[in-house]
PDB file of C-alpha atoms in Angstrom:
ATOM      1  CA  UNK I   1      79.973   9.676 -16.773  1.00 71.00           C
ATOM      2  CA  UNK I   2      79.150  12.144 -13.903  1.00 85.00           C
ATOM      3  CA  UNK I   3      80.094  15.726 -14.786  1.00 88.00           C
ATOM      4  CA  UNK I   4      81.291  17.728 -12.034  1.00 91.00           C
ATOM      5  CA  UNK I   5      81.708  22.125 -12.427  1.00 91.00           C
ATOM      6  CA  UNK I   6      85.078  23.427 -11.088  1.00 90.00           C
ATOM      7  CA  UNK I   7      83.536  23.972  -7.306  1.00 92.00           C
ATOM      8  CA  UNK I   8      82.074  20.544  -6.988  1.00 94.00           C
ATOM      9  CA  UNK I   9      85.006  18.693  -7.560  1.00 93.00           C
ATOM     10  CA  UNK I  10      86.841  21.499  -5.161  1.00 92.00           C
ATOM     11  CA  UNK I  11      83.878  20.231  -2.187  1.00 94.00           C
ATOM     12  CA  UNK I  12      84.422  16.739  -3.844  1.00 95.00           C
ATOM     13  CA  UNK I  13      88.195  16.280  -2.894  1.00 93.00           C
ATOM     14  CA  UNK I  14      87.811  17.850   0.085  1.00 92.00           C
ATOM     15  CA  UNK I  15      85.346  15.752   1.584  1.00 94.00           C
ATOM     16  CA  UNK I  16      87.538  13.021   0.529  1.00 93.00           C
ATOM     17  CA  UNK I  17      90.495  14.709   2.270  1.00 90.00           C
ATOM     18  CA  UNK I  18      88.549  14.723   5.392  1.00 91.00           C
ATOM     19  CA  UNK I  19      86.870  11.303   4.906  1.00 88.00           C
ATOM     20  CA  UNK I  20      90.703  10.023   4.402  1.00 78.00           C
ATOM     21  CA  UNK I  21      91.973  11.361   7.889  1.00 67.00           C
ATOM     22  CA  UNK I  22      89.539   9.137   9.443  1.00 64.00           C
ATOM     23  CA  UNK I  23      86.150  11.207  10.049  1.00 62.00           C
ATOM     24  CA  UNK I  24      83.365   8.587   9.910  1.00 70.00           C
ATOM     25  CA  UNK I  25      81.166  11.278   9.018  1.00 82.00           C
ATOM     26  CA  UNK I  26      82.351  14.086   7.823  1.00 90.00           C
ATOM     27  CA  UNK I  27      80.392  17.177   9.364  1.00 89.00           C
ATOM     28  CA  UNK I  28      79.208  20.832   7.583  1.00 89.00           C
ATOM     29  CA  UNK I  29      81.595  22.563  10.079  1.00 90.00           C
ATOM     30  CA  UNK I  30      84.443  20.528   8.779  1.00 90.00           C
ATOM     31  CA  UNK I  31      83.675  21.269   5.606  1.00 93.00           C
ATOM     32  CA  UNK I  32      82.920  24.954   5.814  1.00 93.00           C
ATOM     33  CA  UNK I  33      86.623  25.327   8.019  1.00 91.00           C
ATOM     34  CA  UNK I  34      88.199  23.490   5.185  1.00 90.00           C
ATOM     35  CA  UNK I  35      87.029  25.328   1.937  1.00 91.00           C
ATOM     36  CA  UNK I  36      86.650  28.792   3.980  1.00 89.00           C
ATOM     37  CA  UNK I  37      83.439  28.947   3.335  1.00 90.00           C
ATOM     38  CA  UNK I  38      79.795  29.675   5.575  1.00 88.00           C
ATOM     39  CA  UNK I  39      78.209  26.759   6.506  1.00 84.00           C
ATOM     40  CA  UNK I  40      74.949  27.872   4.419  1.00 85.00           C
ATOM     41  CA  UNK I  41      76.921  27.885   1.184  1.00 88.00           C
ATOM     42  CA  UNK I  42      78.155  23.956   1.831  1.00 92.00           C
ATOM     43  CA  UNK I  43      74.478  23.229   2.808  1.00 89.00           C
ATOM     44  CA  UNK I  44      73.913  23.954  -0.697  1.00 91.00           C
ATOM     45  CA  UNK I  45      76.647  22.538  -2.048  1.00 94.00           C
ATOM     46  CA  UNK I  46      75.797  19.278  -0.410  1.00 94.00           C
ATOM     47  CA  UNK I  47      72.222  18.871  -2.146  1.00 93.00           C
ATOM     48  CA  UNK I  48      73.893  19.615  -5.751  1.00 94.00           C
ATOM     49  CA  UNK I  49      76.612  16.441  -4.742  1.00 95.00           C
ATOM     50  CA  UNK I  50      73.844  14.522  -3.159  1.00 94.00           C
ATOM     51  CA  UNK I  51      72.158  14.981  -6.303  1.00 94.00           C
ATOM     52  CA  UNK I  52      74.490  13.421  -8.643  1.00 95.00           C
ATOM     53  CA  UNK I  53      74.973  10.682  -5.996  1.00 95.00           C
ATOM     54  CA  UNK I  54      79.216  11.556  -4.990  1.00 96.00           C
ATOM     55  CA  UNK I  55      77.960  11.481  -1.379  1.00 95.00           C
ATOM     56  CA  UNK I  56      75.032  10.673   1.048  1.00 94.00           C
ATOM     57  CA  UNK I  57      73.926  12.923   3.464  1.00 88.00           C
ATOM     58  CA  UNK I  58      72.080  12.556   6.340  1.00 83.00           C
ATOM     59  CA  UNK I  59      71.522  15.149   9.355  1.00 77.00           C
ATOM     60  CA  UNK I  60      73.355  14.375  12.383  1.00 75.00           C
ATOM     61  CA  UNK I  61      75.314  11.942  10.573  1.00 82.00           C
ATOM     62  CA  UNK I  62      77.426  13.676   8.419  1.00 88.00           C
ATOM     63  CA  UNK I  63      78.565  13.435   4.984  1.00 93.00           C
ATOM     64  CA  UNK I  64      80.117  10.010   3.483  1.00 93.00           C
ATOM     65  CA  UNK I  65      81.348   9.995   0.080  1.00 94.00           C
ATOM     66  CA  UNK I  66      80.241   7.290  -2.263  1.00 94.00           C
ATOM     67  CA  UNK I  67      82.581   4.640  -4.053  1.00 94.00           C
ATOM     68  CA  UNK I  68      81.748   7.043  -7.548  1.00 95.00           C
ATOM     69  CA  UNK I  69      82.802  10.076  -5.730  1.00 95.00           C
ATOM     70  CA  UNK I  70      85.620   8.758  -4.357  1.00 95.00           C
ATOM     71  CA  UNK I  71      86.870   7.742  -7.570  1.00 94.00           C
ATOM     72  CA  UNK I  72      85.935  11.028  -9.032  1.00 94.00           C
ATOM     73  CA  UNK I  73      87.609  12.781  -5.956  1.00 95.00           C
ATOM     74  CA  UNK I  74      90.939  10.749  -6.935  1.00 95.00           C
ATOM     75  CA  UNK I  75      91.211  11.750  -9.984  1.00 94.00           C
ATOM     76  CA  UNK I  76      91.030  15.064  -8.833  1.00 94.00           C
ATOM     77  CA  UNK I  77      93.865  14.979  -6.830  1.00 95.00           C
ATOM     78  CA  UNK I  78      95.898  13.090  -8.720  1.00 96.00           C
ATOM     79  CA  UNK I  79      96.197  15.860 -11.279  1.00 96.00           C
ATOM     80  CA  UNK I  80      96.667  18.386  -8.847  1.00 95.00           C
ATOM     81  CA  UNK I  81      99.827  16.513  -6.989  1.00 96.00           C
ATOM     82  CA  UNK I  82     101.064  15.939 -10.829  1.00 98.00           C
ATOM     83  CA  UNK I  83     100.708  19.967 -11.957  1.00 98.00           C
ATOM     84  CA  UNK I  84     102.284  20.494  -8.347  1.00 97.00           C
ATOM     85  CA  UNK I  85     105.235  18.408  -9.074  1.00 98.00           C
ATOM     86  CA  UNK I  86     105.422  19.767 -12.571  1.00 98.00           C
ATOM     87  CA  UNK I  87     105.600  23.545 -11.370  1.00 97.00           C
ATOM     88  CA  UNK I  88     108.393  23.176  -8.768  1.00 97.00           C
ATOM     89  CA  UNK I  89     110.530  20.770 -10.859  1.00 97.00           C
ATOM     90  CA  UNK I  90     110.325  21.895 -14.154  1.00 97.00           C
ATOM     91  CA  UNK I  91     109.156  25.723 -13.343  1.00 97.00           C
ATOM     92  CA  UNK I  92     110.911  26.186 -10.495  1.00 95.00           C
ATOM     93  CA  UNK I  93     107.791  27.302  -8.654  1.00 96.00           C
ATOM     94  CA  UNK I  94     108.746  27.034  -4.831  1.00 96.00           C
ATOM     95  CA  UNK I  95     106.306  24.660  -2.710  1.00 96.00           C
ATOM     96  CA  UNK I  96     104.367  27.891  -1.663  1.00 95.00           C
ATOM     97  CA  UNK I  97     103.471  29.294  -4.783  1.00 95.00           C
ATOM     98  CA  UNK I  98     102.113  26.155  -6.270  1.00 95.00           C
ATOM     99  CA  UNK I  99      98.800  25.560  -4.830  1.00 90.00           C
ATOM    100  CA  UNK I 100      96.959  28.262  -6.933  1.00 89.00           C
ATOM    101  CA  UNK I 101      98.154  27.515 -10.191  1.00 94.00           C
ATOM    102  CA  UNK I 102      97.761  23.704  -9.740  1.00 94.00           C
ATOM    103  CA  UNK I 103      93.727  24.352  -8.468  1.00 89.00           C
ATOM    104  CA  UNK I 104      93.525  26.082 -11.970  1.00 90.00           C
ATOM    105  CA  UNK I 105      95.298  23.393 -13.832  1.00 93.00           C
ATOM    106  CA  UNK I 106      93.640  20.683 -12.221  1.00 90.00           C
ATOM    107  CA  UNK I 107      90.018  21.712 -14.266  1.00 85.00           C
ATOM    108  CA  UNK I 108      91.767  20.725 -17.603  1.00 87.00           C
ATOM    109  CA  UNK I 109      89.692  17.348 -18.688  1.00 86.00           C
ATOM    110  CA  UNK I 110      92.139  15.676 -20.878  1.00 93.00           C
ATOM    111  CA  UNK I 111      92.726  11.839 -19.488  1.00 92.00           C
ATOM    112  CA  UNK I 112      95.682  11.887 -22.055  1.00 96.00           C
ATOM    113  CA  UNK I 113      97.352  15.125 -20.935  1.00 96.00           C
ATOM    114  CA  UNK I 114      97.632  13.791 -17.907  1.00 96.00           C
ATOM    115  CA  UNK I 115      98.838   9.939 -18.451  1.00 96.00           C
ATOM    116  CA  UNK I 116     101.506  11.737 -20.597  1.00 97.00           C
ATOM    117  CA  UNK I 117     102.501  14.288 -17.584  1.00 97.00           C
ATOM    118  CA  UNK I 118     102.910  11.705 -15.431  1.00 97.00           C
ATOM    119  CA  UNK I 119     105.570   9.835 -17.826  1.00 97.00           C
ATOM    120  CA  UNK I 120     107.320  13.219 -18.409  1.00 98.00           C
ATOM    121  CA  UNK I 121     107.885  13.489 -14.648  1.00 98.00           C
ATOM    122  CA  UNK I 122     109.033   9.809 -13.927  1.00 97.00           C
ATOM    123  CA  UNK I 123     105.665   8.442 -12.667  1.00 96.00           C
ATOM    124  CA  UNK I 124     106.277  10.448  -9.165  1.00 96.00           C
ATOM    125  CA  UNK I 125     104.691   8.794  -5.992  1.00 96.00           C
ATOM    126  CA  UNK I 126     105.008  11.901  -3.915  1.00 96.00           C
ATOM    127  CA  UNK I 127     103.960  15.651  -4.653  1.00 96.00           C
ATOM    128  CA  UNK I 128     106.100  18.828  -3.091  1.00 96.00           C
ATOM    129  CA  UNK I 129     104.176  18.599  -0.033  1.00 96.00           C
ATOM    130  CA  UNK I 130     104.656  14.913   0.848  1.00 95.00           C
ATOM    131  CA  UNK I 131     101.420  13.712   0.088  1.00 94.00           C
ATOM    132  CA  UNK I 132     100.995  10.367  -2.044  1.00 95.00           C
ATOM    133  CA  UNK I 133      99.658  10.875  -5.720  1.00 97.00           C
ATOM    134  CA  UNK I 134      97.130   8.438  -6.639  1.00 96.00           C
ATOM    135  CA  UNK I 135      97.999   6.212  -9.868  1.00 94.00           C
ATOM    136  CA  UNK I 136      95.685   6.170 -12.727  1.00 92.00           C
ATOM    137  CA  UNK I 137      94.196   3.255 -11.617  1.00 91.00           C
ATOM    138  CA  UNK I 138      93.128   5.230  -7.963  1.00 91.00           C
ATOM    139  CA  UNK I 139      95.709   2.965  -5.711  1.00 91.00           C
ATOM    140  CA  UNK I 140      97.279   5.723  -3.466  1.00 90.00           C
ATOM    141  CA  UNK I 141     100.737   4.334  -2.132  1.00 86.00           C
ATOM    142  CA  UNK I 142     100.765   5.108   1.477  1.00 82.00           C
ATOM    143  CA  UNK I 143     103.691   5.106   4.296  1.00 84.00           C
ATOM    144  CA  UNK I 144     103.738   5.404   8.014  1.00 89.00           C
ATOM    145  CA  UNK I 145     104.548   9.066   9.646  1.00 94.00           C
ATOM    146  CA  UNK I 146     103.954  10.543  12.582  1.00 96.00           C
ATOM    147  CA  UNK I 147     103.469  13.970  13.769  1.00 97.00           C
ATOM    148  CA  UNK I 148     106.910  15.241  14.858  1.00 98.00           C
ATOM    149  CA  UNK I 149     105.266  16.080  18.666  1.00 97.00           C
ATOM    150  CA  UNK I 150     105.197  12.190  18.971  1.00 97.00           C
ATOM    151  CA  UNK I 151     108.637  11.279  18.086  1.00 97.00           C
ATOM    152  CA  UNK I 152     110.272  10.258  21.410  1.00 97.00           C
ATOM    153  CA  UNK I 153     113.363  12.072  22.946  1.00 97.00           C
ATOM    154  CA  UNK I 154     116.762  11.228  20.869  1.00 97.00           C
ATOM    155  CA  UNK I 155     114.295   9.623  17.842  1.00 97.00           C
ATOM    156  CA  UNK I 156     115.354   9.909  15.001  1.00 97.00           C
ATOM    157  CA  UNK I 157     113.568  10.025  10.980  1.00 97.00           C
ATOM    158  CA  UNK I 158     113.229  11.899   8.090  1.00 98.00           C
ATOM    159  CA  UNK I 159     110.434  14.357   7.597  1.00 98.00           C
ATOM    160  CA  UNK I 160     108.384  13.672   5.067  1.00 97.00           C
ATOM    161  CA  UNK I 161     105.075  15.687   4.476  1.00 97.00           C
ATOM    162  CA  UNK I 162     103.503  18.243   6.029  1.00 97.00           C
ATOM    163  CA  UNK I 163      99.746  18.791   6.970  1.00 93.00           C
ATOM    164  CA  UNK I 164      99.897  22.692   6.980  1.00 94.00           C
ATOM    165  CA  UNK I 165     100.323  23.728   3.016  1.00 92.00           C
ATOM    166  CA  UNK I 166      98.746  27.453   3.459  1.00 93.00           C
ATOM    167  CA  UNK I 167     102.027  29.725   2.279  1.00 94.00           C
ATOM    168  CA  UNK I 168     102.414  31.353   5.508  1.00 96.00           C
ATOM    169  CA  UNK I 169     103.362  28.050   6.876  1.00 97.00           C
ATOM    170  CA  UNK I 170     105.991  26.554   4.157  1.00 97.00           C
ATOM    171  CA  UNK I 171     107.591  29.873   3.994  1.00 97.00           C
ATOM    172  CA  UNK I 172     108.140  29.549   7.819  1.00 97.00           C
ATOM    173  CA  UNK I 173     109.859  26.162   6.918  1.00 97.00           C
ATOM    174  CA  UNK I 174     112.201  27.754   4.088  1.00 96.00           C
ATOM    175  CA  UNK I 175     113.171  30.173   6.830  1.00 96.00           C
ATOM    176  CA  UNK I 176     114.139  27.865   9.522  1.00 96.00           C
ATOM    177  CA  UNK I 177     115.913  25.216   7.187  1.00 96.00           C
ATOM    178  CA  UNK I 178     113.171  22.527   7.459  1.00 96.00           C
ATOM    179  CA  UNK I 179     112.276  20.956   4.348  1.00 96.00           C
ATOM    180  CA  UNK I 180     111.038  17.554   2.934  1.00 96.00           C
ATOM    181  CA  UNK I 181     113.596  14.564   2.709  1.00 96.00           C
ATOM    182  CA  UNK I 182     115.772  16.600   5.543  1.00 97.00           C
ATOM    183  CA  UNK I 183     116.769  13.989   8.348  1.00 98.00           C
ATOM    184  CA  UNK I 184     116.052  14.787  11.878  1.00 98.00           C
ATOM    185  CA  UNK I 185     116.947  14.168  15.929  1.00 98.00           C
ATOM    186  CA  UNK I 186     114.937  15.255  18.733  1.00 98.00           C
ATOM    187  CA  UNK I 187     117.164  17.038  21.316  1.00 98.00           C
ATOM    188  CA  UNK I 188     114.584  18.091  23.335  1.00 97.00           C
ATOM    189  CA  UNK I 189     110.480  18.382  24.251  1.00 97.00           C
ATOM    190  CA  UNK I 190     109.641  20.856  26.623  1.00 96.00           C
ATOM    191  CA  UNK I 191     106.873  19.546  28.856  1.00 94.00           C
ATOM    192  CA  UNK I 192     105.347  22.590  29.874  1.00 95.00           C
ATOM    193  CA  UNK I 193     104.350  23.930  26.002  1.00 95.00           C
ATOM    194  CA  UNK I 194     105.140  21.328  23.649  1.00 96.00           C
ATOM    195  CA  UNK I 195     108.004  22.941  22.221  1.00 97.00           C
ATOM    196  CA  UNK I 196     110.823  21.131  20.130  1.00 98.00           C
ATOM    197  CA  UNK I 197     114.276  21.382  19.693  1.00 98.00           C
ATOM    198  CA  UNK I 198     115.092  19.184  16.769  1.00 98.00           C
ATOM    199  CA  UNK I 199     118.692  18.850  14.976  1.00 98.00           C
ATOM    200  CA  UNK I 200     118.701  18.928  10.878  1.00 98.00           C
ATOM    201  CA  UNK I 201     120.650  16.891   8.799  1.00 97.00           C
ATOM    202  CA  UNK I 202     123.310  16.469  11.404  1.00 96.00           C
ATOM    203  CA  UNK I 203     124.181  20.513  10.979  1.00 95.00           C
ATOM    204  CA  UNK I 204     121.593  22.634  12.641  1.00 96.00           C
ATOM    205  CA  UNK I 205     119.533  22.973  15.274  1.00 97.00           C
ATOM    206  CA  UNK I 206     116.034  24.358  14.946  1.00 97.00           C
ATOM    207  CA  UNK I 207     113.413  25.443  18.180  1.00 97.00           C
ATOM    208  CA  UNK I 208     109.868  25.016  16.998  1.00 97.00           C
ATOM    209  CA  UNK I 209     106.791  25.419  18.654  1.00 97.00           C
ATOM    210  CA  UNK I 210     104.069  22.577  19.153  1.00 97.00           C
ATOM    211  CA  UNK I 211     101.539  24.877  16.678  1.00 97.00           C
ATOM    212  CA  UNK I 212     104.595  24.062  14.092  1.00 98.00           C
ATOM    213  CA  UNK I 213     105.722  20.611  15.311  1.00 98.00           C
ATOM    214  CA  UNK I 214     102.203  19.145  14.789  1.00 97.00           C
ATOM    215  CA  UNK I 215     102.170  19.861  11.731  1.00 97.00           C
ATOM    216  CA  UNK I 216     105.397  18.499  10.213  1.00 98.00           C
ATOM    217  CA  UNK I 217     104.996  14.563   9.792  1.00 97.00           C
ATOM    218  CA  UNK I 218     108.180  12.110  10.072  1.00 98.00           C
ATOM    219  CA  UNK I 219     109.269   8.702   8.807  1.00 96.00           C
ATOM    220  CA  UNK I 220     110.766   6.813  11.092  1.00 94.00           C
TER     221      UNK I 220
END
């Protein structure tokens, strides 16, 4: 079995991440934006995965992640959208707080830990943020959403996920009543900016900005 430290499986799952949104080859810029990171650091980074054969790289074509690193990157995340569920149900973390406590939690290498977490919590398909958690067999249960910019005039859904997790961002939601699960109607898109007006659970009106819109993804 490939053994991974604590920052390769970090590069490892986010590869995947960006391999997942549909990059065919997933560049060192992309990478370097996405861990916060210089570009010389993933360089290296890259030769140590390359090495134990979790991805090919090859300049000017990017990075692809192998079928054993893409299991490997799985597993990864399926602990982490476990711990996250665990800490804002059962510790009443809030959906802010929980990213770097699960990225500590997620190291723990204990297959049975986390089959039994997963029972404790009710086999949960979904973590805080919306995004699907991978069962232990790797299947990742999917569903359709769409950016909130591209839901028509007078559509309606339920928001779902959200692609912006830094803290900043979900404490922006708190603030403005936006949350996952909440239902939603779009009263109006301003052409000249890209600005929302969306109505909440039949109650209240919010005014968000594209920068925000973008990022929150609905169900229709």
């Amino acid at each position: 079995m490939i053994k991974l430290t604590h920052a390769e499986e970090n590069y490892l799952k986010a590869i995947y991440k960006l391999s997942d949104a549909g990059k065919k080859g997933v560049s060192t810029n992309d990478i370097s934006a996405e861990m916060k990171t210089k570009p010389a650091s993933v360089s290296d980074m890259l030769r140590k995965l390359g090495e134990k054969e979790v991805i090919e790289y090859r300049k000017y074509y990017g990075v692809h992640i192998t079928q054993e690193g893409k299991i490997l990157a799985l597993r990864t995340l399926r602990k982490q959208r476990l711990w996250e569920v665990f800490l804002v149900d059962k510790l009443r973390f809030s959906w802010d707080e929980v990213a770097e406590v699960a990225d500590e939690l997620v190291h723990v290498q204990s297959p049975i830990l986390i089959q039994r977490l997963d029972e404790y919590l009710g086999f949960p398909k979904f973590d805080p943020h919306g995004d699907p958690i991978p069962d232990e067999h790797g299947d990742v249960r999917s569903r359709p959403r769409l950016p909130l910019t591209e839901i028509e005039l007078n559509g309606t859904g339920q928001i779902v996920a959200v692609n912006d997790k830094s803290a900043a961002f979900l404490r922006y939601l708190d603030k403005v009543g936006a949350y996952i699960g909440a239902r939603i109607k779009v009263l109006e898109k301003v052409e000249f900016d890209g600005s929302v007006e969306i109505l909440v659970d039949n109650k209240k009106t919010i005014f968000m900005s594209k920068d925000v819109a973008v990022n929150i993804l609905v169900m229709l």
